[in-house]
Amino acid sequence: MPHRHLLPIPLLLAASLAWAAGQVTTFQGLASEVPAEWISGQPSSTMRLLQFDIPGAEGTEGAQFVLYYFGPGQGGALDANLERWASQFSGPDGKPVEPVVTPLKSAMPATLVELRGNYARNVGMGQSGDALPDRMLLAALVETPEGNLYPQLHGPAELVASQRQAFIGFIEGIRAAAAP
């Protein structure tokens, strides 16, 4: 009889405990996990499937995680979104910020984009209003059978950087939701 490759009990237990430490969230017939300390909120628009606040240290500003979905064939390709996201950032010298782009290992094709600098968040191209200093945006494009998902995490750079692995874990953990 061939050997089956099973996780050793300590690794299986560790994986189960890590899963239990987070909160499972469902969307579009899919599911993934976010950290337990992320606070679920009511999405502020119909384009947002999920919205979470990430508290900062006492007396500091928090960050926000949003999962956007615009419908099948909507929302634009990676290049167009990359250009738009980058246009909202500038360095301390006022020059453009170069994005870091990384393909992710997930069940569905996914690409991570990271930007850090002065950030003037806007719906369209360019900056809107005064740019906030030392901000970070983690954004991704996840290709699903129902259309692209656009998860984003933005806020103070140090806080967002501390949540990078959780953000990537959310993307890499996207899977079909269990049937009710």
PDB file of C-alpha atoms in Angstrom:
ATOM      1  CA  MET A   1       0.000   0.000   0.000  1.00  0.00           C
ATOM      2  CA  PRO A   2       1.513   3.386  -0.954  1.00  0.00           C
ATOM      3  CA  HIS A   3       2.318   5.871   1.823  1.00  0.00           C
ATOM      4  CA  ARG A   4       0.150   8.905   1.975  1.00  0.00           C
ATOM      5  CA  HIS A   5       1.821  12.185   2.745  1.00  0.00           C
ATOM      6  CA  LEU A   6       0.220  13.462   5.904  1.00  0.00           C
ATOM      7  CA  LEU A   7       1.278  16.367   8.053  1.00  0.00           C
ATOM      8  CA  PRO A   8       2.941  15.303  11.297  1.00  0.00           C
ATOM      9  CA  ILE A   9       0.625  15.780  14.286  1.00  0.00           C
ATOM     10  CA  PRO A  10       2.531  18.840  15.674  1.00  0.00           C
ATOM     11  CA  LEU A  11       2.313  20.623  12.308  1.00  0.00           C
ATOM     12  CA  LEU A  12      -1.339  19.710  11.898  1.00  0.00           C
ATOM     13  CA  LEU A  13      -2.068  20.983  15.419  1.00  0.00           C
ATOM     14  CA  ALA A  14      -0.141  24.222  14.766  1.00  0.00           C
ATOM     15  CA  ALA A  15      -2.062  24.787  11.520  1.00  0.00           C
ATOM     16  CA  SER A  16      -5.367  24.202  13.343  1.00  0.00           C
ATOM     17  CA  LEU A  17      -4.441  26.591  16.160  1.00  0.00           C
ATOM     18  CA  ALA A  18      -3.358  29.277  13.662  1.00  0.00           C
ATOM     19  CA  TRP A  19      -6.690  28.917  11.862  1.00  0.00           C
ATOM     20  CA  ALA A  20      -8.575  29.165  15.164  1.00  0.00           C
ATOM     21  CA  ALA A  21      -6.725  32.392  16.042  1.00  0.00           C
ATOM     22  CA  GLY A  22      -8.261  34.244  13.090  1.00  0.00           C
ATOM     23  CA  GLN A  23     -11.761  34.880  11.857  1.00  0.00           C
ATOM     24  CA  VAL A  24     -13.139  33.252   8.725  1.00  0.00           C
ATOM     25  CA  THR A  25     -15.024  35.564   6.411  1.00  0.00           C
ATOM     26  CA  THR A  26     -17.076  34.657   3.341  1.00  0.00           C
ATOM     27  CA  PHE A  27     -17.736  36.568   0.115  1.00  0.00           C
ATOM     28  CA  GLN A  28     -18.855  35.696  -3.439  1.00  0.00           C
ATOM     29  CA  GLY A  29     -19.048  31.967  -2.566  1.00  0.00           C
ATOM     30  CA  LEU A  30     -15.435  32.125  -1.342  1.00  0.00           C
ATOM     31  CA  ALA A  31     -13.856  32.238   2.102  1.00  0.00           C
ATOM     32  CA  SER A  32     -10.597  33.290   3.715  1.00  0.00           C
ATOM     33  CA  GLU A  33      -9.272  34.353   7.087  1.00  0.00           C
ATOM     34  CA  VAL A  34      -8.270  37.634   8.689  1.00  0.00           C
ATOM     35  CA  PRO A  35      -6.657  38.173  12.105  1.00  0.00           C
ATOM     36  CA  ALA A  36      -8.948  38.137  15.138  1.00  0.00           C
ATOM     37  CA  GLU A  37      -7.965  41.729  16.032  1.00  0.00           C
ATOM     38  CA  TRP A  38      -9.287  43.108  12.727  1.00  0.00           C
ATOM     39  CA  ILE A  39     -12.681  44.707  13.356  1.00  0.00           C
ATOM     40  CA  SER A  40     -15.371  43.923  10.799  1.00  0.00           C
ATOM     41  CA  GLY A  41     -17.388  46.890   9.636  1.00  0.00           C
ATOM     42  CA  GLN A  42     -20.297  47.580   7.339  1.00  0.00           C
ATOM     43  CA  PRO A  43     -18.938  48.152   3.802  1.00  0.00           C
ATOM     44  CA  SER A  44     -19.363  51.835   2.969  1.00  0.00           C
ATOM     45  CA  SER A  45     -20.241  51.220  -0.695  1.00  0.00           C
ATOM     46  CA  THR A  46     -21.752  48.525  -2.900  1.00  0.00           C
ATOM     47  CA  MET A  47     -18.320  47.966  -4.511  1.00  0.00           C
ATOM     48  CA  ARG A  48     -16.934  46.748  -1.169  1.00  0.00           C
ATOM     49  CA  LEU A  49     -17.541  43.127  -0.258  1.00  0.00           C
ATOM     50  CA  LEU A  50     -15.639  43.359   3.040  1.00  0.00           C
ATOM     51  CA  GLN A  51     -14.327  46.133   5.222  1.00  0.00           C
ATOM     52  CA  PHE A  52     -12.170  45.809   8.365  1.00  0.00           C
ATOM     53  CA  ASP A  53     -10.513  48.359  10.620  1.00  0.00           C
ATOM     54  CA  ILE A  54      -7.076  47.503  11.992  1.00  0.00           C
ATOM     55  CA  PRO A  55      -6.486  49.311  15.270  1.00  0.00           C
ATOM     56  CA  GLY A  56      -3.221  51.166  15.774  1.00  0.00           C
ATOM     57  CA  ALA A  57      -1.354  51.271  19.066  1.00  0.00           C
ATOM     58  CA  GLU A  58      -3.105  53.337  21.727  1.00  0.00           C
ATOM     59  CA  GLY A  59      -3.297  56.949  20.612  1.00  0.00           C
ATOM     60  CA  THR A  60      -2.266  56.230  17.014  1.00  0.00           C
ATOM     61  CA  GLU A  61      -4.184  56.034  13.778  1.00  0.00           C
ATOM     62  CA  GLY A  62      -5.398  52.678  12.519  1.00  0.00           C
ATOM     63  CA  ALA A  63      -5.446  51.172   9.031  1.00  0.00           C
ATOM     64  CA  GLN A  64      -8.229  49.819   6.849  1.00  0.00           C
ATOM     65  CA  PHE A  65      -8.641  46.615   4.839  1.00  0.00           C
ATOM     66  CA  VAL A  66     -11.180  46.640   2.008  1.00  0.00           C
ATOM     67  CA  LEU A  67     -12.096  43.953  -0.509  1.00  0.00           C
ATOM     68  CA  TYR A  68     -13.426  45.481  -3.740  1.00  0.00           C
ATOM     69  CA  TYR A  69     -15.449  43.658  -6.380  1.00  0.00           C
ATOM     70  CA  PHE A  70     -16.854  45.485  -9.410  1.00  0.00           C
ATOM     71  CA  GLY A  71     -18.478  42.584 -11.273  1.00  0.00           C
ATOM     72  CA  PRO A  72     -17.436  40.195 -14.045  1.00  0.00           C
ATOM     73  CA  GLY A  73     -15.065  41.851 -16.512  1.00  0.00           C
ATOM     74  CA  GLN A  74     -15.000  45.081 -14.466  1.00  0.00           C
ATOM     75  CA  GLY A  75     -12.359  46.848 -12.379  1.00  0.00           C
ATOM     76  CA  GLY A  76      -9.551  46.916 -14.900  1.00  0.00           C
ATOM     77  CA  ALA A  77      -6.390  44.952 -15.543  1.00  0.00           C
ATOM     78  CA  LEU A  78      -3.339  44.984 -13.296  1.00  0.00           C
ATOM     79  CA  ASP A  79      -1.410  47.545 -15.377  1.00  0.00           C
ATOM     80  CA  ALA A  80      -4.208  50.130 -15.284  1.00  0.00           C
ATOM     81  CA  ASN A  81      -4.690  49.696 -11.536  1.00  0.00           C
ATOM     82  CA  LEU A  82      -0.952  49.765 -10.911  1.00  0.00           C
ATOM     83  CA  GLU A  83      -0.685  53.075 -12.765  1.00  0.00           C
ATOM     84  CA  ARG A  84      -3.624  54.538 -10.828  1.00  0.00           C
ATOM     85  CA  TRP A  85      -2.364  53.363  -7.418  1.00  0.00           C
ATOM     86  CA  ALA A  86       1.170  54.637  -8.107  1.00  0.00           C
ATOM     87  CA  SER A  87      -0.195  58.032  -9.241  1.00  0.00           C
ATOM     88  CA  GLN A  88      -1.567  58.557  -5.726  1.00  0.00           C
ATOM     89  CA  PHE A  89       1.898  58.295  -4.118  1.00  0.00           C
ATOM     90  CA  SER A  90       4.944  60.540  -4.044  1.00  0.00           C
ATOM     91  CA  GLY A  91       8.254  60.390  -2.229  1.00  0.00           C
ATOM     92  CA  PRO A  92       9.427  62.972   0.319  1.00  0.00           C
ATOM     93  CA  ASP A  93      11.065  64.801  -2.591  1.00  0.00           C
ATOM     94  CA  GLY A  94       7.758  64.909  -4.503  1.00  0.00           C
ATOM     95  CA  LYS A  95       8.948  62.397  -7.107  1.00  0.00           C
ATOM     96  CA  PRO A  96       6.967  59.278  -8.080  1.00  0.00           C
ATOM     97  CA  VAL A  97       7.239  56.155  -5.941  1.00  0.00           C
ATOM     98  CA  GLU A  98       8.201  52.901  -7.627  1.00  0.00           C
ATOM     99  CA  PRO A  99       5.756  50.069  -6.797  1.00  0.00           C
ATOM    100  CA  VAL A 100       6.977  46.631  -5.753  1.00  0.00           C
ATOM    101  CA  VAL A 101       5.031  43.977  -7.695  1.00  0.00           C
ATOM    102  CA  THR A 102       5.085  40.312  -6.607  1.00  0.00           C
ATOM    103  CA  PRO A 103       3.128  37.327  -7.957  1.00  0.00           C
ATOM    104  CA  LEU A 104       1.605  35.322  -5.090  1.00  0.00           C
ATOM    105  CA  LYS A 105       1.263  31.583  -4.673  1.00  0.00           C
ATOM    106  CA  SER A 106      -2.436  31.027  -4.346  1.00  0.00           C
ATOM    107  CA  ALA A 107      -5.203  28.826  -5.686  1.00  0.00           C
ATOM    108  CA  MET A 108      -6.192  31.662  -8.041  1.00  0.00           C
ATOM    109  CA  PRO A 109      -3.813  33.923  -9.978  1.00  0.00           C
ATOM    110  CA  ALA A 110      -2.911  36.837  -7.699  1.00  0.00           C
ATOM    111  CA  THR A 111      -0.459  39.740  -7.796  1.00  0.00           C
ATOM    112  CA  LEU A 112       0.597  41.883  -4.833  1.00  0.00           C
ATOM    113  CA  VAL A 113       1.456  45.590  -5.251  1.00  0.00           C
ATOM    114  CA  GLU A 114       3.226  47.555  -2.494  1.00  0.00           C
ATOM    115  CA  LEU A 115       3.615  51.339  -2.384  1.00  0.00           C
ATOM    116  CA  ARG A 116       5.031  53.534   0.377  1.00  0.00           C
ATOM    117  CA  GLY A 117       5.365  57.303   0.619  1.00  0.00           C
ATOM    118  CA  ASN A 118       3.118  60.354   0.760  1.00  0.00           C
ATOM    119  CA  TYR A 119      -0.374  59.131  -0.106  1.00  0.00           C
ATOM    120  CA  ALA A 120      -3.342  61.120  -1.384  1.00  0.00           C
ATOM    121  CA  ARG A 121      -5.982  58.399  -1.758  1.00  0.00           C
ATOM    122  CA  ASN A 122      -8.323  58.969  -4.668  1.00  0.00           C
ATOM    123  CA  VAL A 123     -10.889  57.002  -6.641  1.00  0.00           C
ATOM    124  CA  GLY A 124      -9.323  57.958  -9.975  1.00  0.00           C
ATOM    125  CA  MET A 125      -5.910  58.878 -11.309  1.00  0.00           C
ATOM    126  CA  GLY A 126      -3.648  61.267  -9.445  1.00  0.00           C
ATOM    127  CA  GLN A 127      -3.839  62.674  -5.970  1.00  0.00           C
ATOM    128  CA  SER A 128      -6.872  64.138  -4.259  1.00  0.00           C
ATOM    129  CA  GLY A 129      -6.366  66.663  -1.486  1.00  0.00           C
ATOM    130  CA  ASP A 130      -3.356  66.834   0.802  1.00  0.00           C
ATOM    131  CA  ALA A 131      -1.086  63.806   0.793  1.00  0.00           C
ATOM    132  CA  LEU A 132      -0.588  62.099   4.143  1.00  0.00           C
ATOM    133  CA  PRO A 133       3.083  61.347   4.906  1.00  0.00           C
ATOM    134  CA  ASP A 134       4.622  57.892   5.434  1.00  0.00           C
ATOM    135  CA  ARG A 135       1.675  55.822   4.250  1.00  0.00           C
ATOM    136  CA  MET A 136       1.608  52.364   2.762  1.00  0.00           C
ATOM    137  CA  LEU A 137      -0.767  50.630   0.391  1.00  0.00           C
ATOM    138  CA  LEU A 138      -0.866  46.890  -0.071  1.00  0.00           C
ATOM    139  CA  ALA A 139      -3.133  46.148  -3.001  1.00  0.00           C
ATOM    140  CA  ALA A 140      -3.713  43.032  -5.050  1.00  0.00           C
ATOM    141  CA  LEU A 141      -5.576  41.740  -8.040  1.00  0.00           C
ATOM    142  CA  VAL A 142      -6.994  38.229  -7.562  1.00  0.00           C
ATOM    143  CA  GLU A 143      -8.474  36.543 -10.629  1.00  0.00           C
ATOM    144  CA  THR A 144     -11.548  34.471  -9.728  1.00  0.00           C
ATOM    145  CA  PRO A 145     -14.035  32.690 -12.012  1.00  0.00           C
ATOM    146  CA  GLU A 146     -16.653  35.335 -11.054  1.00  0.00           C
ATOM    147  CA  GLY A 147     -14.406  38.315 -11.804  1.00  0.00           C
ATOM    148  CA  ASN A 148     -11.419  40.061 -10.249  1.00  0.00           C
ATOM    149  CA  LEU A 149     -11.157  40.853  -6.557  1.00  0.00           C
ATOM    150  CA  TYR A 150      -9.137  43.869  -5.396  1.00  0.00           C
ATOM    151  CA  PRO A 151      -8.086  43.572  -1.745  1.00  0.00           C
ATOM    152  CA  GLN A 152      -6.394  46.671  -0.302  1.00  0.00           C
ATOM    153  CA  LEU A 153      -4.833  47.531   3.042  1.00  0.00           C
ATOM    154  CA  HIS A 154      -3.850  51.158   3.596  1.00  0.00           C
ATOM    155  CA  GLY A 155      -2.828  53.421   6.438  1.00  0.00           C
ATOM    156  CA  PRO A 156       0.256  54.424   8.426  1.00  0.00           C
ATOM    157  CA  ALA A 157       3.269  52.649   6.913  1.00  0.00           C
ATOM    158  CA  GLU A 158       4.506  50.990  10.092  1.00  0.00           C
ATOM    159  CA  LEU A 159       1.089  49.525  10.937  1.00  0.00           C
ATOM    160  CA  VAL A 160       0.408  48.344   7.383  1.00  0.00           C
ATOM    161  CA  ALA A 161       3.884  46.765   7.155  1.00  0.00           C
ATOM    162  CA  SER A 162       3.180  44.883  10.407  1.00  0.00           C
ATOM    163  CA  GLN A 163       0.007  43.435   8.792  1.00  0.00           C
ATOM    164  CA  ARG A 164       1.670  42.450   5.482  1.00  0.00           C
ATOM    165  CA  GLN A 165       1.761  38.703   6.238  1.00  0.00           C
ATOM    166  CA  ALA A 166      -1.903  38.727   7.321  1.00  0.00           C
ATOM    167  CA  PHE A 167      -2.824  40.503   4.066  1.00  0.00           C
ATOM    168  CA  ILE A 168      -0.889  37.962   1.991  1.00  0.00           C
ATOM    169  CA  GLY A 169      -2.386  35.148   4.084  1.00  0.00           C
ATOM    170  CA  PHE A 170      -5.886  36.420   3.285  1.00  0.00           C
ATOM    171  CA  ILE A 171      -5.133  36.333  -0.460  1.00  0.00           C
ATOM    172  CA  GLU A 172      -3.327  32.997  -0.444  1.00  0.00           C
ATOM    173  CA  GLY A 173      -6.086  31.510   1.740  1.00  0.00           C
ATOM    174  CA  ILE A 174      -8.970  32.331  -0.620  1.00  0.00           C
ATOM    175  CA  ARG A 175     -10.859  29.125  -1.370  1.00  0.00           C
ATOM    176  CA  ALA A 176     -14.375  27.892  -2.076  1.00  0.00           C
ATOM    177  CA  ALA A 177     -16.619  28.466   0.935  1.00  0.00           C
ATOM    178  CA  ALA A 178     -17.972  25.408   2.669  1.00  0.00           C
ATOM    179  CA  ALA A 179     -21.567  24.617   1.780  1.00  0.00           C
ATOM    180  CA  PRO A 180     -24.044  25.721   4.495  1.00  0.00           C
TER     181      PRO A 180
END
